[in-house]
GROMACS .gro file of C-alpha atoms in nm:
model
  190
    1ASP     CA    1  18.853   4.062  11.792
    2ASN     CA    2  18.907   4.364  11.555
    3GLN     CA    3  19.039   4.187  11.240
    4ALA     CA    4  19.031   4.564  11.066
    5GLU     CA    5  19.387   4.658  10.866
    6VAL     CA    6  19.490   4.963  10.819
    7GLY     CA    7  19.726   5.130  10.565
    8ILE     CA    8  19.929   5.438  10.702
    9ASP     CA    9  20.196   5.716  10.586
   10LEU     CA   10  20.447   5.888  10.794
   11GLY     CA   11  20.457   6.323  10.653
   12ILE     CA   12  20.573   6.556  10.749
   13LYS     CA   13  20.271   6.746  10.658
   14HIS     CA   14  20.075   6.584  10.784
   15PHE     CA   15  20.240   6.349  11.039
   16VAL     CA   16  20.039   5.987  11.016
   17VAL     CA   17  19.761   5.968  10.709
   18THR     CA   18  19.530   5.600  10.745
   19SER     CA   19  19.433   5.451  10.455
   20ASP     CA   20  19.092   5.566  10.561
   21GLY     CA   21  19.134   5.854  10.459
   22GLN     CA   22  19.271   5.991  10.887
   23PHE     CA   23  19.520   6.247  10.858
   24PHE     CA   24  19.649   6.284  11.155
   25GLU     CA   25  19.844   6.610  11.184
   26ASN     CA   26  20.160   6.763  11.305
   27ILE     CA   27  20.284   6.910  11.624
   28LYS     CA   28  20.570   7.038  11.536
   29VAL     CA   29  20.675   7.059  11.929
   30THR     CA   30  21.028   7.191  11.854
   31GLU     CA   31  20.855   7.499  11.581
   32LYS     CA   32  20.703   7.538  11.912
   33TYR     CA   33  20.927   7.545  12.125
   34ALA     CA   34  21.177   7.798  11.937
   35ASN     CA   35  21.062   8.083  12.053
   36GLN     CA   36  21.147   7.979  12.423
   37LEU     CA   37  21.451   7.846  12.346
   38ARG     CA   38  21.602   8.083  12.156
   39VAL     CA   39  21.532   8.387  12.388
   40GLU     CA   40  21.673   8.073  12.723
   41LYS     CA   41  22.011   8.030  12.560
   42ARG     CA   42  22.073   8.439  12.540
   43SER     CA   43  22.049   8.511  12.807
   44LEU     CA   44  22.289   8.148  12.852
   45ALA     CA   45  22.546   8.263  12.704
   46ARG     CA   46  22.527   8.621  12.824
   47LYS     CA   47  22.648   8.456  13.207
   48LYS     CA   48  22.938   8.401  13.314
   49LYS     CA   49  23.054   8.067  13.190
   50PHE     CA   50  23.031   7.826  13.541
   51SER     CA   51  22.892   8.106  13.778
   52ASN     CA   52  22.637   7.949  13.968
   53ASN     CA   53  22.417   8.174  13.811
   54PHE     CA   54  22.534   8.036  13.429
   55TYR     CA   55  22.433   7.658  13.638
   56LYS     CA   56  22.088   7.744  13.712
   57GLN     CA   57  22.020   7.864  13.287
   58VAL     CA   58  22.145   7.564  13.130
   59LYS     CA   59  21.928   7.450  13.398
   60VAL     CA   60  21.651   7.585  13.331
   61ILE     CA   61  21.752   7.416  12.950
   62LYS     CA   62  21.727   7.090  12.953
   63LYS     CA   63  21.460   7.082  13.110
   64LEU     CA   64  21.360   7.262  12.832
   65TYR     CA   65  21.487   7.020  12.645
   66LEU     CA   66  21.291   6.807  12.837
   67LYS     CA   67  20.900   6.915  12.797
   68ILE     CA   68  20.999   6.910  12.420
   69GLN     CA   69  21.084   6.553  12.461
   70ARG     CA   70  20.792   6.480  12.657
   71VAL     CA   71  20.520   6.662  12.504
   72ARG     CA   72  20.665   6.451  12.104
   73GLU     CA   73  20.719   6.132  12.347
   74ASP     CA   74  20.287   6.237  12.449
   75TYR     CA   75  20.127   6.300  12.087
   76LEU     CA   76  20.404   5.903  11.985
   77HIS     CA   77  20.152   5.733  12.264
   78LYS     CA   78  19.857   5.847  12.156
   79VAL     CA   79  19.793   5.814  11.821
   80SER     CA   80  19.994   5.489  11.837
   81ARG     CA   81  19.740   5.331  12.054
   82GLU     CA   82  19.482   5.506  11.969
   83LEU     CA   83  19.506   5.347  11.586
   84ALA     CA   84  19.681   5.024  11.785
   85ASN     CA   85  19.244   5.048  11.917
   86ASN     CA   86  19.134   5.093  11.576
   87TYR     CA   87  19.331   4.791  11.373
   88GLN     CA   88  19.432   4.488  11.406
   89TYR     CA   89  19.691   4.486  11.087
   90ILE     CA   90  19.927   4.775  11.005
   91PHE     CA   91  20.093   4.884  10.777
   92ALA     CA   92  20.404   5.098  10.721
   93GLU     CA   93  20.679   5.221  10.530
   94ASP     CA   94  20.998   5.012  10.491
   95LEU     CA   95  21.142   5.365  10.594
   96ASP     CA   96  21.586   5.445  10.569
   97VAL     CA   97  21.541   5.728  10.883
   98ILE     CA   98  21.866   5.726  10.946
   99LYS     CA   99  21.914   5.809  10.521
  100MET     CA  100  21.638   6.091  10.476
  101MET     CA  101  21.850   6.202  10.810
  102GLN     CA  102  22.026   6.304  10.599
  103ASP     CA  103  21.975   6.545  10.330
  104LYS     CA  104  21.955   6.834  10.482
  105ASN     CA  105  21.651   6.986  10.379
  106TYR     CA  106  21.452   6.771  10.601
  107SER     CA  107  21.612   6.690  10.898
  108LYS     CA  108  21.517   6.910  11.134
  109ALA     CA  109  21.093   6.773  11.016
  110ILE     CA  110  21.207   6.394  11.028
  111SER     CA  111  21.381   6.423  11.370
  112ASP     CA  112  21.158   6.614  11.545
  113VAL     CA  113  20.803   6.449  11.378
  114SER     CA  114  20.996   6.025  11.517
  115TRP     CA  115  20.970   5.859  11.236
  116SER     CA  116  21.099   5.568  11.422
  117LYS     CA  117  21.060   5.587  11.803
  118PHE     CA  118  20.715   5.600  11.618
  119ILE     CA  119  20.724   5.303  11.424
  120ASN     CA  120  20.874   5.123  11.751
  121TYR     CA  121  20.562   5.167  11.951
  122LEU     CA  122  20.341   5.054  11.698
  123GLU     CA  123  20.567   4.766  11.749
  124TYR     CA  124  20.494   4.708  12.070
  125LYS     CA  125  20.112   4.784  12.063
  126THR     CA  126  19.987   4.636  11.724
  127ASN     CA  127  20.066   4.381  11.493
  128LEU     CA  128  20.293   4.640  11.224
  129ILE     CA  129  20.394   4.490  10.860
  130LYS     CA  130  20.616   4.705  10.665
  131VAL     CA  131  20.642   4.698  10.327
  132ASP     CA  132  20.816   4.823   9.976
  133ALA     CA  133  20.817   5.135  10.017
  134LYS     CA  134  20.940   5.194   9.649
  135TYR     CA  135  20.759   5.426   9.382
  136SER     CA  136  20.414   5.475   9.622
  137SER     CA  137  20.461   5.813   9.591
  138GLN     CA  138  20.417   5.792   9.212
  139GLU     CA  139  20.212   5.461   9.236
  140CYS     CA  140  19.781   5.564   9.116
  141ASN     CA  141  19.573   5.358   9.392
  142ASN     CA  142  19.280   5.312   9.069
  143CYS     CA  143  19.508   5.122   8.815
  144GLY     CA  144  19.827   5.057   8.903
  145HIS     CA  145  20.009   5.326   8.705
  146ILE     CA  146  20.315   5.398   8.794
  147THR     CA  147  20.545   5.735   8.717
  148LYS     CA  148  20.640   6.032   8.796
  149GLU     CA  149  20.419   6.247   8.638
  150ASN     CA  150  20.114   6.115   8.880
  151ARG     CA  151  20.235   6.247   9.112
  152PRO     CA  152  20.268   6.699   8.968
  153ASN     CA  153  20.341   6.821   9.426
  154GLN     CA  154  20.331   6.763   9.743
  155GLU     CA  155  19.953   6.793   9.777
  156THR     CA  156  19.809   6.597   9.399
  157PHE     CA  157  19.790   6.290   9.341
  158LYS     CA  158  19.678   6.281   8.980
  159CYS     CA  159  19.686   5.974   8.832
  160VAL     CA  160  19.783   6.089   8.418
  161LYS     CA  161  19.626   5.746   8.285
  162CYS     CA  162  19.267   5.651   8.422
  163SER     CA  163  19.227   6.017   8.590
  164HIS     CA  164  19.159   5.931   8.981
  165GLU     CA  165  19.263   6.242   9.166
  166GLY     CA  166  19.297   6.275   9.489
  167ASN     CA  167  19.531   6.376   9.838
  168ALA     CA  168  19.909   6.249   9.748
  169ASP     CA  169  20.005   6.093  10.142
  170GLU     CA  170  19.586   5.919  10.211
  171ASN     CA  171  19.675   5.794   9.791
  172VAL     CA  172  20.027   5.618   9.905
  173SER     CA  173  19.841   5.471  10.282
  174LYS     CA  174  19.660   5.272  10.065
  175ILE     CA  175  19.930   5.139   9.798
  176ILE     CA  176  20.089   5.031  10.144
  177LYS     CA  177  19.803   4.876  10.269
  178LYS     CA  178  19.682   4.613   9.951
  179ARG     CA  179  20.092   4.616   9.954
  180GLY     CA  180  20.069   4.514  10.279
  181GLN     CA  181  19.797   4.301  10.207
  182SER     CA  182  19.953   4.115   9.937
  183LEU     CA  183  20.235   3.918  10.146
  184ASP     CA  184  20.212   3.640  10.229
  185ARG     CA  185  20.100   3.680  10.623
  186VAL     CA  186  20.167   3.248  10.695
  187ASN     CA  187  20.482   3.348  10.881
  188VAL     CA  188  20.277   3.742  11.040
  189GLU     CA  189  19.938   3.499  11.160
  190HIS     CA  190  20.123   3.341  11.527
   0.00000   0.00000   0.00000
């Protein structure tokens, strides 16, 4: 019986970073097909509206969108399955994805990684426990010191108090795991 526990940090550069130091890349599906989409949409714009060729081109575009969706979902299933096979408990940030999507700089990238769908997949494949994410990116997993100075940039974490340093996303996943483990899990054990 698998008793293993892991904390995960969902991100844009790396899709998932685990507290065990495993990195799952962001495959950027929409970006991969962006040129093809642009070409097909330009072709549609040149067609006479509502002609047979117009409808044929609409079908081509729909097929391409469906392919993008399937590639993305396939990846989400593979990553969630791998995590579910290796860990009995997975702690994840309780993210307000809808609120995060309102940030125009990140909305495209966030919708492309499909965090909400990924969390849903994890929920029915394993024991997923959502943890408050407040200040998790500023907290040192070594000494617990919280300050925004601990994170000089997106990549790096360097504690100003104890000098602990490492990957910022991995640090967050370790904080998430600690927070998850400290929760009263009497109500989790069925």
